[in-house]
mmCIF file of C-alpha atoms in Angstrom:
data_model
loop_
_atom_site.group_PDB
_atom_site.id
_atom_site.type_symbol
_atom_site.label_atom_id
_atom_site.label_comp_id
_atom_site.label_asym_id
_atom_site.label_seq_id
_atom_site.Cartn_x
_atom_site.Cartn_y
_atom_site.Cartn_z
ATOM 1 C CA MET I 292 11.928 -6.184 59.783
ATOM 2 C CA ASN I 293 14.354 -3.327 60.042
ATOM 3 C CA ILE I 294 16.101 -2.091 63.122
ATOM 4 C CA LEU I 295 16.904 1.522 63.908
ATOM 5 C CA ILE I 296 19.855 2.197 66.162
ATOM 6 C CA ASP I 297 20.708 5.680 67.383
ATOM 7 C CA VAL I 298 23.832 6.333 69.440
ATOM 8 C CA ARG I 299 24.433 9.654 71.116
ATOM 9 C CA ASP I 300 26.442 11.129 73.936
ATOM 10 C CA LEU I 301 24.412 11.956 77.030
ATOM 11 C CA ASN I 302 26.415 13.481 79.879
ATOM 12 C CA ASP I 303 29.222 10.958 80.406
ATOM 13 C CA SER I 304 27.335 8.086 78.788
ATOM 14 C CA LYS I 305 26.784 6.514 75.399
ATOM 15 C CA TYR I 306 22.994 6.396 75.087
ATOM 16 C CA VAL I 307 21.749 3.839 72.566
ATOM 17 C CA THR I 308 18.130 3.858 71.400
ATOM 18 C CA ILE I 309 16.892 0.789 69.544
ATOM 19 C CA ARG I 310 13.628 0.512 67.627
ATOM 20 C CA GLY I 311 12.225 -2.520 65.846
ATOM 21 C CA GLU I 312 12.795 -6.244 66.191
ATOM 22 C CA ILE I 313 16.042 -7.831 67.321
ATOM 23 C CA ASP I 314 16.304 -11.246 65.713
ATOM 24 C CA VAL I 315 18.628 -13.419 63.653
ATOM 25 C CA TYR I 316 18.359 -10.958 60.743
ATOM 26 C CA THR I 317 18.946 -7.700 62.643
ATOM 27 C CA ALA I 318 21.292 -8.892 65.412
ATOM 28 C CA PRO I 319 24.439 -8.617 63.219
ATOM 29 C CA GLU I 320 23.727 -4.930 62.596
ATOM 30 C CA LEU I 321 23.145 -4.367 66.311
ATOM 31 C CA LYS I 322 26.423 -6.076 67.156
ATOM 32 C CA GLU I 323 28.264 -4.061 64.502
ATOM 33 C CA GLN I 324 26.992 -0.803 66.039
ATOM 34 C CA LEU I 325 27.520 -1.697 69.716
ATOM 35 C CA LEU I 326 30.812 -3.610 69.607
ATOM 36 C CA PRO I 327 33.084 -0.561 69.048
ATOM 37 C CA ILE I 328 31.361 1.254 71.920
ATOM 38 C CA SER I 329 31.748 -1.748 74.223
ATOM 39 C CA GLU I 330 35.486 -1.772 73.543
ATOM 40 C CA MET I 331 35.955 1.767 74.881
ATOM 41 C CA GLU I 332 37.741 1.949 78.211
ATOM 42 C CA LYS I 333 35.373 2.747 81.124
ATOM 43 C CA VAL I 334 32.377 3.425 78.874
ATOM 44 C CA ASN I 335 28.995 3.933 80.499
ATOM 45 C CA MET I 336 26.561 2.387 77.998
ATOM 46 C CA ILE I 337 22.820 2.826 78.441
ATOM 47 C CA VAL I 338 20.629 0.891 76.008
ATOM 48 C CA ASP I 339 17.010 2.035 75.686
ATOM 49 C CA LEU I 340 14.739 -0.803 74.570
ATOM 50 C CA ARG I 341 11.396 1.053 74.689
ATOM 51 C CA GLY I 342 11.039 0.759 70.923
ATOM 52 C CA VAL I 343 11.892 -2.959 70.733
ATOM 53 C CA SER I 344 8.848 -5.088 69.944
ATOM 54 C CA TYR I 345 10.609 -8.460 69.699
ATOM 55 C CA LEU I 346 13.841 -10.015 70.953
ATOM 56 C CA ASP I 347 15.012 -13.564 70.245
ATOM 57 C CA SER I 348 17.921 -15.647 71.518
ATOM 58 C CA THR I 349 20.262 -14.201 68.887
ATOM 59 C CA GLY I 350 19.589 -10.724 70.266
ATOM 60 C CA LEU I 351 20.118 -11.959 73.815
ATOM 61 C CA GLY I 352 23.463 -13.328 72.691
ATOM 62 C CA VAL I 353 24.468 -9.928 71.329
ATOM 63 C CA PHE I 354 23.598 -8.249 74.623
ATOM 64 C CA ILE I 355 25.537 -10.868 76.597
ATOM 65 C CA GLY I 356 28.629 -10.326 74.433
ATOM 66 C CA ILE I 357 28.379 -6.540 74.654
ATOM 67 C CA PHE I 358 27.844 -6.732 78.434
ATOM 68 C CA LYS I 359 30.941 -8.924 78.856
ATOM 69 C CA ASN I 360 33.020 -6.582 76.684
ATOM 70 C CA VAL I 361 31.942 -3.514 78.644
ATOM 71 C CA GLN I 362 32.826 -5.252 81.916
ATOM 72 C CA LYS I 363 36.189 -6.387 80.553
ATOM 73 C CA ASN I 364 36.966 -2.753 79.747
ATOM 74 C CA HIS I 365 35.915 -1.570 83.244
ATOM 75 C CA GLY I 366 32.730 0.105 82.044
ATOM 76 C CA GLU I 367 29.076 0.034 83.018
ATOM 77 C CA PHE I 368 26.181 -1.428 81.032
ATOM 78 C CA LYS I 369 22.506 -0.755 81.666
ATOM 79 C CA LEU I 370 19.313 -1.720 79.860
ATOM 80 C CA VAL I 371 16.350 0.630 80.317
ATOM 81 C CA GLY I 372 12.778 0.972 79.117
ATOM 82 C CA LEU I 373 11.989 -2.741 78.925
ATOM 83 C CA SER I 374 8.428 -3.854 78.284
ATOM 84 C CA GLU I 375 6.926 -6.455 80.628
ATOM 85 C CA ARG I 376 7.601 -9.076 77.972
ATOM 86 C CA LEU I 377 11.291 -8.198 77.634
ATOM 87 C CA GLU I 378 11.695 -7.869 81.379
ATOM 88 C CA ARG I 379 10.272 -11.384 81.788
ATOM 89 C CA LEU I 380 12.635 -12.734 79.111
ATOM 90 C CA PHE I 381 15.688 -11.328 80.887
ATOM 91 C CA SER I 382 14.374 -12.667 84.193
ATOM 92 C CA ILE I 383 13.680 -16.185 82.886
ATOM 93 C CA THR I 384 17.160 -16.415 81.367
ATOM 94 C CA GLY I 385 18.781 -15.206 84.591
ATOM 95 C CA LEU I 386 20.322 -12.189 82.869
ATOM 96 C CA SER I 387 18.461 -9.794 85.151
ATOM 97 C CA GLU I 388 20.621 -11.170 87.983
ATOM 98 C CA ILE I 389 23.879 -10.078 86.354
ATOM 99 C CA MET I 390 22.894 -7.026 84.272
ATOM 100 C CA THR I 391 21.540 -3.711 85.461
ATOM 101 C CA ILE I 392 18.017 -3.570 84.072
ATOM 102 C CA GLU I 393 15.473 -0.842 84.720
ATOM 103 C CA ARG I 394 11.968 -1.001 83.338
ATOM 104 C CA LYS I 395 11.424 2.734 83.625
ATOM 105 C CA LEU I 396 13.776 5.413 82.444
ATOM 106 C CA GLU I 397 15.285 7.690 85.029
ATOM 107 C CA GLY I 398 12.885 10.546 85.685
ATOM 108 C CA GLU I 399 9.778 8.726 84.394
ATOM 109 C CA LEU I 400 6.770 8.876 86.671
ATOM 110 C CA THR I 401 4.667 6.067 85.230
#
């Protein structure tokens, strides 16, 4: 499965949209795209996971590393648009306790 990653500037944030499956095969590409952003000083990174249909432990590891990098560089990291399945995965692993995670995007009514 392929992964599509789109990074754009939105106000004062780096807005990352991901579509596809995040697994052992696609995680390296995700890390390659997100790592340089996470190393920016005081970056505000928003990662939209609405288009992600699958996430395994390799993908979780990428997000943990990116989250730690953003924090180390005094930035903010937020995951948005999670499905119930992904929300449950982050909850079970305890990551929802340390990361900012929002199921709905800002401004969404449903």
